[in-house]
Short mmCIF file of C-alpha atoms in Angstrom, two decimals:
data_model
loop_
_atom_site.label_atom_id
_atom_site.label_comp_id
_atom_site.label_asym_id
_atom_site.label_seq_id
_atom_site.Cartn_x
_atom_site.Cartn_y
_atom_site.Cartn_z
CA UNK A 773 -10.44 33.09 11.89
CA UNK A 774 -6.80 32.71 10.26
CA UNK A 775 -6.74 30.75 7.16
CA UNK A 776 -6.11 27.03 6.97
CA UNK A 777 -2.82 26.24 6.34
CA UNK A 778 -2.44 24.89 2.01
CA UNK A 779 -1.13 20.89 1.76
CA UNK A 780 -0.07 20.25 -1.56
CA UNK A 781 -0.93 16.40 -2.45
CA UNK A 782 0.53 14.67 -5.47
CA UNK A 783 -1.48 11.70 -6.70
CA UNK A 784 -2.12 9.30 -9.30
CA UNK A 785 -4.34 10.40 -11.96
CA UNK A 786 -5.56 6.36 -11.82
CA UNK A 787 -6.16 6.83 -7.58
CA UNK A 788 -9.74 5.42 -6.77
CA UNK A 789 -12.02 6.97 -4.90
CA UNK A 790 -13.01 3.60 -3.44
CA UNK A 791 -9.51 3.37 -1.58
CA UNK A 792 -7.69 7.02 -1.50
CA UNK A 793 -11.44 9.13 -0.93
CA UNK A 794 -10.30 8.76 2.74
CA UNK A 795 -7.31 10.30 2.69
CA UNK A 796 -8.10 13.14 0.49
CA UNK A 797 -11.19 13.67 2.49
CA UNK A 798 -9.26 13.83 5.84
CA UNK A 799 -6.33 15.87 4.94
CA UNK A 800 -8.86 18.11 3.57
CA UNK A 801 -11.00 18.28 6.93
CA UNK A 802 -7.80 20.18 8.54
CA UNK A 803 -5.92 21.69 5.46
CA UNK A 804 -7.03 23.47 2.26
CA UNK A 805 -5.82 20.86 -0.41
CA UNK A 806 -4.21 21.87 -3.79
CA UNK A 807 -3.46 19.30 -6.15
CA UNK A 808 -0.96 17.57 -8.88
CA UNK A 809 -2.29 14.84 -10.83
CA UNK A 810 -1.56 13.92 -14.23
CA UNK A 811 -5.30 14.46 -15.38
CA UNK A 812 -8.37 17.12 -14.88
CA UNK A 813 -9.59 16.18 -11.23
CA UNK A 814 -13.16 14.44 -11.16
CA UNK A 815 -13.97 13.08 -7.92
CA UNK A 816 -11.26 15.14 -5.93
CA UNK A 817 -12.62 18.56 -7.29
CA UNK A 818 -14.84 19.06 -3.72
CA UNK A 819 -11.61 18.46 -1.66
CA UNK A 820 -9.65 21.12 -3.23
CA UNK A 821 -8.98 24.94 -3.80
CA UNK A 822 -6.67 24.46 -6.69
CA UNK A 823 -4.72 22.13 -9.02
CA UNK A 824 -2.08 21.67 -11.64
CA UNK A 825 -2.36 18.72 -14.28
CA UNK A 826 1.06 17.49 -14.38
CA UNK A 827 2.87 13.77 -15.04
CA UNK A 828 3.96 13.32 -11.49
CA UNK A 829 6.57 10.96 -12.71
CA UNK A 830 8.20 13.70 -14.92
CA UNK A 831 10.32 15.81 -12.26
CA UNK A 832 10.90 18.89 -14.51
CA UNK A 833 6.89 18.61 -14.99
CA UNK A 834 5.86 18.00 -11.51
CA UNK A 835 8.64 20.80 -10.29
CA UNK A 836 7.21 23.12 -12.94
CA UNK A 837 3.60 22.65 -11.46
CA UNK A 838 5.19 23.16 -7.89
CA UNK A 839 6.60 26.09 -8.68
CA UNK A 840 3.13 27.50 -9.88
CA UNK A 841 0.63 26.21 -7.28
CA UNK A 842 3.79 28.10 -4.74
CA UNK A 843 3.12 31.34 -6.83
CA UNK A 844 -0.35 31.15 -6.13
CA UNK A 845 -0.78 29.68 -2.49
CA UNK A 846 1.78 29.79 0.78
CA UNK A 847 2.71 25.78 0.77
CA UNK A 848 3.19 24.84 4.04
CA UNK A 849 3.83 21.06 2.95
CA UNK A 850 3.94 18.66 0.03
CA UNK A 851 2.90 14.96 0.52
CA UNK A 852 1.92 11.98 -1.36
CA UNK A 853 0.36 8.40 -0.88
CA UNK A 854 0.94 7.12 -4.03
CA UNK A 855 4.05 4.83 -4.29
CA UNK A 856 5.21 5.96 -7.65
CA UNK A 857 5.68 9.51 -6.82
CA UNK A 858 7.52 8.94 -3.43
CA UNK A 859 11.28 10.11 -4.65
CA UNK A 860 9.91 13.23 -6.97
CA UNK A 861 7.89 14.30 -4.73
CA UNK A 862 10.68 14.04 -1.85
CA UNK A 863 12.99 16.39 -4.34
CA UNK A 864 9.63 18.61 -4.99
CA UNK A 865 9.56 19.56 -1.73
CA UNK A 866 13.03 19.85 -1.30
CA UNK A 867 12.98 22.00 -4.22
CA UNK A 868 10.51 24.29 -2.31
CA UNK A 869 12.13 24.14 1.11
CA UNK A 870 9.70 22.55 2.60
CA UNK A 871 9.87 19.59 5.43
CA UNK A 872 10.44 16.13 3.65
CA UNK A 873 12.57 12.96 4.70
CA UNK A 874 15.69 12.87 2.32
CA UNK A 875 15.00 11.70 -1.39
CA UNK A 876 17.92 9.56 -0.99
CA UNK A 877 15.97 7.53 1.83
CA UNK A 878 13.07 7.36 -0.36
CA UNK A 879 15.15 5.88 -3.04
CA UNK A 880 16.23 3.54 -0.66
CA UNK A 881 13.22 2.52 0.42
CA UNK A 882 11.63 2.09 -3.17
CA UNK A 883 14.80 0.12 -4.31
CA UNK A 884 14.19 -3.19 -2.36
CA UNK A 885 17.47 -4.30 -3.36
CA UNK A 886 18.95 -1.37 -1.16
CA UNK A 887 17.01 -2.03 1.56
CA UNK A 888 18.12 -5.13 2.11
CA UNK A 889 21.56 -4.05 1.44
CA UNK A 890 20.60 -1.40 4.83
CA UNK A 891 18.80 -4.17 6.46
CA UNK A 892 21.81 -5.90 6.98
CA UNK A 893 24.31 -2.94 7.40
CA UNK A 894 22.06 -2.13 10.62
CA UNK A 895 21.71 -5.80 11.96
CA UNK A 896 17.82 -5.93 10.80
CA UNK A 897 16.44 -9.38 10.71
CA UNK A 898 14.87 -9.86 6.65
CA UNK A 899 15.52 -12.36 4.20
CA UNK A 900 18.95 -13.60 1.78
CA UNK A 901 18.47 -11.56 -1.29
CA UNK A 902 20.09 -11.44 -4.70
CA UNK A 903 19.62 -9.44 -7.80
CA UNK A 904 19.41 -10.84 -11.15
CA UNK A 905 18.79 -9.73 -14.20
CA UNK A 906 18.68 -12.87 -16.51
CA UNK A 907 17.24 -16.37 -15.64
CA UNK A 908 20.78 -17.72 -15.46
CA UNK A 909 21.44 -15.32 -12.68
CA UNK A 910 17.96 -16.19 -11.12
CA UNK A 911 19.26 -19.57 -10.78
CA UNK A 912 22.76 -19.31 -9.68
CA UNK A 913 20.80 -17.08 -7.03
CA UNK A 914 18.16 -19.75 -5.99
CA UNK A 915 20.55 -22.57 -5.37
CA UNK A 916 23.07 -20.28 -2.95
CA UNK A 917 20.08 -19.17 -1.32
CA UNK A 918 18.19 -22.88 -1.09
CA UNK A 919 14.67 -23.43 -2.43
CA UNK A 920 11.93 -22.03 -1.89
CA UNK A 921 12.73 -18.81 -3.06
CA UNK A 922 10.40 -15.69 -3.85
CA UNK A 923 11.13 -13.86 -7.19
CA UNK A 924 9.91 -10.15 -7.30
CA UNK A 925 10.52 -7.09 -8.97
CA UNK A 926 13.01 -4.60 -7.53
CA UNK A 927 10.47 -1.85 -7.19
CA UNK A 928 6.94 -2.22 -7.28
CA UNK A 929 4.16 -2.64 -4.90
CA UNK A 930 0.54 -4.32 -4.48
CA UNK A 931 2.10 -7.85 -4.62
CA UNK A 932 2.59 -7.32 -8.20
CA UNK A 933 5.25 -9.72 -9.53
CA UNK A 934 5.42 -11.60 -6.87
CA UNK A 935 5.86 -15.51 -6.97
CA UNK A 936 6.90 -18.20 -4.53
CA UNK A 937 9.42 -21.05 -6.67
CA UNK A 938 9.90 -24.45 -5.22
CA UNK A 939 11.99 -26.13 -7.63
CA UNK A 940 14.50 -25.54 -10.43
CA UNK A 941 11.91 -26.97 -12.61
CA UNK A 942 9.55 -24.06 -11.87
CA UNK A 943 12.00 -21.41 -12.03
CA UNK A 944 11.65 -19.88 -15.86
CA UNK A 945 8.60 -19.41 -16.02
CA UNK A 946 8.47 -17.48 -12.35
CA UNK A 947 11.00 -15.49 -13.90
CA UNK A 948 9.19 -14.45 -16.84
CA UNK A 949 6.10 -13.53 -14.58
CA UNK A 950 8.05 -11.48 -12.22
CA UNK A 951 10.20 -9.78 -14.88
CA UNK A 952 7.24 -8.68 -16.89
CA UNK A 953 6.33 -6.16 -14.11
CA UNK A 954 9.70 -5.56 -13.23
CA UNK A 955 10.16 -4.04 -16.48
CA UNK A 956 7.27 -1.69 -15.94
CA UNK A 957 9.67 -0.17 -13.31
CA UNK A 958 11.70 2.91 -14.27
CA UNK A 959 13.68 2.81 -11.50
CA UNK A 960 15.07 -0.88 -11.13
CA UNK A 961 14.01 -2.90 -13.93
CA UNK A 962 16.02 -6.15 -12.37
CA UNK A 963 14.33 -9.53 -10.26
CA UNK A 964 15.36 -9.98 -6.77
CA UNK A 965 16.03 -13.52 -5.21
CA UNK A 966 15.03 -14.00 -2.21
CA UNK A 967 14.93 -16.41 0.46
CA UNK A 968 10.79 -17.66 1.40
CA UNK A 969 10.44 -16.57 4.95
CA UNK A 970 8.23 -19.24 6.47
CA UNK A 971 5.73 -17.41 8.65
CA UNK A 972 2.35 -15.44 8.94
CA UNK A 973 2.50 -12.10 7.15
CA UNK A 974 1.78 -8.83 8.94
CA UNK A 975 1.74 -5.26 8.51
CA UNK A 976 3.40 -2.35 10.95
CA UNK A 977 1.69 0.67 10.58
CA UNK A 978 4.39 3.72 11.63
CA UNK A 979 4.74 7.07 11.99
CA UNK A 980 7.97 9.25 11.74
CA UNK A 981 8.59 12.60 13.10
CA UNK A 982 11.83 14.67 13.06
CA UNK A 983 13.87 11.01 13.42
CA UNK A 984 11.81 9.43 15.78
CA UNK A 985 9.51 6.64 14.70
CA UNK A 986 6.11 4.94 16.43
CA UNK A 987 4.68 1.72 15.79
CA UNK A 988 0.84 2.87 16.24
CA UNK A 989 -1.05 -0.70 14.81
CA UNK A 990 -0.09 -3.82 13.11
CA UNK A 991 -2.35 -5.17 10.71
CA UNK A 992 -3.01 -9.35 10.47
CA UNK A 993 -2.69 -9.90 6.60
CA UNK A 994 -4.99 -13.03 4.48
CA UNK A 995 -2.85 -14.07 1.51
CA UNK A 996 -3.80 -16.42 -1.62
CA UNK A 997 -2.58 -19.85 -1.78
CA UNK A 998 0.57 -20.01 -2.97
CA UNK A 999 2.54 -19.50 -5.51
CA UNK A 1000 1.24 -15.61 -5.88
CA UNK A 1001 1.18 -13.21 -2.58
CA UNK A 1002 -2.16 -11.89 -3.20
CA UNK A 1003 -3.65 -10.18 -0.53
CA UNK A 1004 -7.49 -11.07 0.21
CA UNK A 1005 -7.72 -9.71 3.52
CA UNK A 1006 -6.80 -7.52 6.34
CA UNK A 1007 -7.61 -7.00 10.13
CA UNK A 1008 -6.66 -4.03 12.78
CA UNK A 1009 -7.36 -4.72 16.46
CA UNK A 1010 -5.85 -1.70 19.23
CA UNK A 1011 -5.10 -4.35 21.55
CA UNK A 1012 -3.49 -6.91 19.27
CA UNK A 1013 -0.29 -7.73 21.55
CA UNK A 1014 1.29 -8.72 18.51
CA UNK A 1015 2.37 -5.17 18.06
CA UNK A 1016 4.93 -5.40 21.08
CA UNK A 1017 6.64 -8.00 19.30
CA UNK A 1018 6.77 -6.68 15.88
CA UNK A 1019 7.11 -3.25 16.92
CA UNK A 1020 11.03 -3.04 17.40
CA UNK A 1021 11.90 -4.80 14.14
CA UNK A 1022 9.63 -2.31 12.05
CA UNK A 1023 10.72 0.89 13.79
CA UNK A 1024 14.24 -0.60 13.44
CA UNK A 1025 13.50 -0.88 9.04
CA UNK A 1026 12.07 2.60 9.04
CA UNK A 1027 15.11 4.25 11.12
CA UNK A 1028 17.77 2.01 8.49
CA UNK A 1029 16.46 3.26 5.35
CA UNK A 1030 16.91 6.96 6.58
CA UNK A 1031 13.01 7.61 6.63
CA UNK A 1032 12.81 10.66 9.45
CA UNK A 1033 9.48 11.63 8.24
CA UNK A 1034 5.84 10.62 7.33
CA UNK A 1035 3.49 7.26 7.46
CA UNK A 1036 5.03 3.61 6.32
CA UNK A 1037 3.44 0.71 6.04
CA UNK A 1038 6.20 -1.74 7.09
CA UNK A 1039 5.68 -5.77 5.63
CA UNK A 1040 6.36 -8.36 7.97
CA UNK A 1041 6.91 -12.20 8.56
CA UNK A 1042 6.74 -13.86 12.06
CA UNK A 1043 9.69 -17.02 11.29
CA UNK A 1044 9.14 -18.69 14.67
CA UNK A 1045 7.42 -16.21 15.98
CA UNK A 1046 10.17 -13.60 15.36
CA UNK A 1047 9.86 -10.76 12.92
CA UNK A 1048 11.62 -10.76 9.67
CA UNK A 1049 11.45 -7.58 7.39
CA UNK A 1050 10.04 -7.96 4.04
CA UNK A 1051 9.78 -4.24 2.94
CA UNK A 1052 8.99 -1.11 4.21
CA UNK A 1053 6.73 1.59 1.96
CA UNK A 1054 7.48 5.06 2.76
CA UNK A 1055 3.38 5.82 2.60
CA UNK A 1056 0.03 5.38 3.60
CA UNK A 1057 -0.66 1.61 3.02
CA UNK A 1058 -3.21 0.48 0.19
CA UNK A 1059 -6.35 -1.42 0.61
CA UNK A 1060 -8.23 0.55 2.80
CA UNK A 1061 -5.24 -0.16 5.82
CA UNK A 1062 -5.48 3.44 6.93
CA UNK A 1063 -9.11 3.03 7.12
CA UNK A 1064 -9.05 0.50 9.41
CA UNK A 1065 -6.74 1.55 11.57
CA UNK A 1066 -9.08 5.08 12.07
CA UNK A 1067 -11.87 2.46 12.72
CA UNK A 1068 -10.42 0.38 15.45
CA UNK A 1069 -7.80 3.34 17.41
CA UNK A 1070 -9.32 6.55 15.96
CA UNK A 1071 -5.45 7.24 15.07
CA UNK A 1072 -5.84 9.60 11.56
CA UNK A 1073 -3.05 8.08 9.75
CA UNK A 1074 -3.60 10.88 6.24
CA UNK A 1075 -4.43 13.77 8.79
CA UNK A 1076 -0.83 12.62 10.68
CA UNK A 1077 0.87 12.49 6.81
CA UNK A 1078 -0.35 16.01 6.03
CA UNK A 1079 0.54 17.21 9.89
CA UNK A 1080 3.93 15.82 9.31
CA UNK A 1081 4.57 17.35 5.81
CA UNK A 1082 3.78 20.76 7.25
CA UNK A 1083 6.39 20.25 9.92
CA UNK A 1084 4.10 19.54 12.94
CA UNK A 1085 3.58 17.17 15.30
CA UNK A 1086 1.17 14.31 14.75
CA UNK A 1087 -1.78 13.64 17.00
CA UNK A 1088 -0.81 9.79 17.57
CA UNK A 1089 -3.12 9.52 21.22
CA UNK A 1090 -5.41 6.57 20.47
CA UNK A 1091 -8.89 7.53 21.38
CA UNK A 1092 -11.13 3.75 20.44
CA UNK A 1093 -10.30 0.17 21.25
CA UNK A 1094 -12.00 -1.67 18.92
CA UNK A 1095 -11.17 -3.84 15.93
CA UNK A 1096 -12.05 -3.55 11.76
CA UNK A 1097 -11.42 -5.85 9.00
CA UNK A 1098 -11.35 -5.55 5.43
CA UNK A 1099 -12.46 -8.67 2.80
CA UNK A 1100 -11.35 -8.04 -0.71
CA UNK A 1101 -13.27 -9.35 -3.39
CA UNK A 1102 -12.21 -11.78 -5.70
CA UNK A 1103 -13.92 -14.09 -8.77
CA UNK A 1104 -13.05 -17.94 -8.91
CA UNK A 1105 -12.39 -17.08 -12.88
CA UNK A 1106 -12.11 -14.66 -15.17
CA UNK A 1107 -14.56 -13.70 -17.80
CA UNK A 1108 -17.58 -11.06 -17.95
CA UNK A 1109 -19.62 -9.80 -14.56
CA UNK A 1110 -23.07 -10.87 -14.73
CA UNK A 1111 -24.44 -10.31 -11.42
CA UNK A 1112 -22.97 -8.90 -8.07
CA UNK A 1113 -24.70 -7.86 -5.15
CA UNK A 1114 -24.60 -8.29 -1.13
CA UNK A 1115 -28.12 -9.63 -0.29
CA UNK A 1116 -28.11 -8.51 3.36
CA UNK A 1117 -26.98 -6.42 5.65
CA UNK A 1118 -25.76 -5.56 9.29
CA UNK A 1119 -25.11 -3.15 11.78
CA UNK A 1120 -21.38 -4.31 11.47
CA UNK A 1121 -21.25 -3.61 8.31
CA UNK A 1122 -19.58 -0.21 7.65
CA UNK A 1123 -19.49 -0.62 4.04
CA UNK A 1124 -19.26 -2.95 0.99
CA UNK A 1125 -17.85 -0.83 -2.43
CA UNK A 1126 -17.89 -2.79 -5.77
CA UNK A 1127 -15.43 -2.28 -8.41
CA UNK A 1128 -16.86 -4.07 -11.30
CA UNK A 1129 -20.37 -3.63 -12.81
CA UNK A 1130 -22.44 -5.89 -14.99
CA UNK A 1131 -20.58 -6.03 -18.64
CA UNK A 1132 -16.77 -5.55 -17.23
CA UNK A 1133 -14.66 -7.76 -17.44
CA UNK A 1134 -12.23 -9.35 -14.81
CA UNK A 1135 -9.03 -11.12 -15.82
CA UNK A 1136 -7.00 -13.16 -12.62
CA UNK A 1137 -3.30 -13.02 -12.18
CA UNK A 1138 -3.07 -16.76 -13.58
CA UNK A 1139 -4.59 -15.14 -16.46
CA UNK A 1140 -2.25 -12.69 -16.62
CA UNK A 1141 -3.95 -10.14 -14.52
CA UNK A 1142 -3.13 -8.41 -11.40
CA UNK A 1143 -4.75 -7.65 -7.99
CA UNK A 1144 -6.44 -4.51 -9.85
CA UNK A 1145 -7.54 -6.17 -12.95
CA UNK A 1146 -8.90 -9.25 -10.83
CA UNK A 1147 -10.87 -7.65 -7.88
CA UNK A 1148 -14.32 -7.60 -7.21
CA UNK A 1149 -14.46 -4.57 -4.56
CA UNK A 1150 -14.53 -4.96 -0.76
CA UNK A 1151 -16.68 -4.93 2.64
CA UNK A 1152 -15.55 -3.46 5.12
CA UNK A 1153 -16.64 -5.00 9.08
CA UNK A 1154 -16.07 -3.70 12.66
CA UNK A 1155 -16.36 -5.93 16.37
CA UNK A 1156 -15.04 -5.28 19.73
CA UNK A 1157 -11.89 -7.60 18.66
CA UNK A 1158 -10.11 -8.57 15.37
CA UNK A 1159 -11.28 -12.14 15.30
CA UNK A 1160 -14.91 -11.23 15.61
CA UNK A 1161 -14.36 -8.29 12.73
CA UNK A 1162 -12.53 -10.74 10.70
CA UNK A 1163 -15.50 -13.94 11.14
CA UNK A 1164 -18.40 -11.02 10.59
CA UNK A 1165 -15.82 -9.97 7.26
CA UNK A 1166 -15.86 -13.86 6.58
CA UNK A 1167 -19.71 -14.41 7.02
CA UNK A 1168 -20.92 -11.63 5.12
CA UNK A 1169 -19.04 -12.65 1.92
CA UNK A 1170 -21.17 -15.56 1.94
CA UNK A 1171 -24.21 -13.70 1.72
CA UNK A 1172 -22.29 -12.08 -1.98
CA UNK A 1173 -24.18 -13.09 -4.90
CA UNK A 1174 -21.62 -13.17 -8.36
CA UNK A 1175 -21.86 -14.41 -11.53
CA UNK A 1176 -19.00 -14.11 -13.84
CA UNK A 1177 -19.30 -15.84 -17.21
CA UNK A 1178 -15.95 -17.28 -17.70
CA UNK A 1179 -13.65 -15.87 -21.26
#
């Protein structure tokens, strides 16, 4: 038989298992798999038939380690999933002549300030946005715009950042929240304004081949109470006709930005029922997403990524109609686990994955935490229909036993 064609796959050293296993374990179902990562691989190591150890966010390092997994192996694509690495890894494979959607689009689509700047260039519906970079600015901002306003950093991801502001009143101390991950950013270290888009939030899931773009799921989104945009849950149903609606926006974001190929996970909010673009990620979305959607359409979002890097049509022909849903696992306060455990289970259940173990601690964004530092883990459910996964998700976190002794 003729050899597999090689998929090089640049990740986070810090990548869980417990949310990217899938997608290394799918690519590498079709593709031999070499790897950069910025430590020795652990849990990847069965997956793969080489690596480099390489800082992903250097580009001289991760175009050196290119260069030398290419020496060794005929590449027939590069790809990543992890959001940091999305412009590198769009000039790695540039570098190497290999298929990849324009590192200028990626920019674009990492910099939400230019998005929104394309958004409206191409007559996308999103939200009034400004960019400030002291509270002063922030302010000036807020009152053109009209309260309530969302302050987030320019580019980051997982929510991180990311308050809702009411008043004037409220206003420093949102800034100093958002601006302390903002400045983790070495790309855009600024806050962006924005006006609060009144609305359920959704997810697009879409796929991008040589220009063309398909909406192939949208994904019903749980958030925390506000002021923070934590997400708690998700849900993927094949037949949701919501995706008819939101389909045109998202497709519309993707195709603005410049994005001509690979996965994104396009945000969403329904303002009377009509879309409004929040951001679009030029990757596999987090939390288990990809997952789902495999659950409920059989669609193979990573398999799709790694088809597309190669410069081959994806396999996009839906073969289940079903529905998943994902409940992510949160404390009610910080402090030290205990005890957690599920004490049942179900045929519905198609898996529960804990993050913490007895003796770790867990620290909640109000504590200064994140949606990394604070989470529990997650179950995963399945049903014939979205609102039946999403009740079995809600019924079987009852049955979770925690104890956390508070800090």
């Amino acid at each position: 038989m003729p050899a597999r064609p090689v998929v090089l796959v640049v990740i986070a050293d810090t990548d869980p298992e417990a949310y990217r296993g899938y997608c290394l374990e799918q690519v590498a179902a079709v593709y031999d798999v070499v790897l950069i990562t910025g430590s020795e691989p652990t849990w990847q190591r069965p997956h793969l038939i080489d690596y480099e150890v390489a800082d992903p966010g250097d580009q001289a390092a991760l175009s050196a380690a290119g260069r030398a997994l290419a020496a060794r192996h005929l590449l027939a694509g590069v790809m990543t999933w992890t959001e940091w690495y999305l412009v590198p890894v769009a000039r790695l494979a540039r570098q190497l002549g290999l298929p990849t959607t324009a590192p200028e689009a990626m920019q674009g689509c990492r910099n939400k300030a230019a998005s929104r700047t394309l958004f409206a260039r191409h007559g996308v519906p999103s939200a009034a946005s400004a960019s400030a970079a002291t509270v002063a600015e922030a302010a000036a901002a807020a009152e053109r715009i009209g309260y309530p306003v969302v302050l987030k950093p320019a580019s980051h991801a997982a929510s991180i950042g990311v308050i809702r502001v009411d008043h004037r009143a409220a206003l420093d101390d949102a800034f100093a929240f958002a601006s302390r991950a903002a400045e983790r950013s070495t790309e855009n270290p600024r806050v962006l304004v924005e006006g609060y888009l009144d609305g359920p939030e959704v997810s697009v899931e879409c796929v991008s081949y040589r220009g063309v773009t398909a909406a192939v799921a949208v994904t019903r989104k749980t958030l925390s109470p506000p002021p923070l945009f934590e997400e708690v849950a998700h849900s993927v149903d094949a037949a949701d006709p919501l995706l008819t609606t939101v389909a045109p926006a998202a497709t519309a974001a993707v195709q603005a930005l410049g994005i001509t190929d690979g996965v994104s996970h396009v945000e969403v909010r329904l303002v009377d029922g009509r879309p409004r673009l929040i951001e679009v990620n030029g990757r596999i979305a987090g939390d288990m997403i990809g997952h789902l959607v495999h659950l409920a359409t059989g669609i193979d979002l990573p398999r799709a990524a790694a088809d597309i890097a190669c410069g081959r049509a994806p396999n996009l022909a839906p073969t289940r109609t079903s529905a998943a849903a994902i409940r992510l696992l949160y404390p009610d306060t910080s402090g030290t686990v205990a005890e957690l455990h599920l004490d049942d289970a179900w045929p519905w259940l198609e898996r529960t994955v804990f993050q913490r173990r007895p003796g770790e601690k867990v620290l909640l964004s109000q504590d200064g935490g994140d949606a990394f530092t604070a989470r529990l883990g997650y179950l995963i459910t399945t049903g014939p229909t979205g609102t039946l996964a999403q009740a079995r998700a809600q019924a079987a976190q009852q049955h979770l036993v925690t104890d956390i002794v508070p800090n």
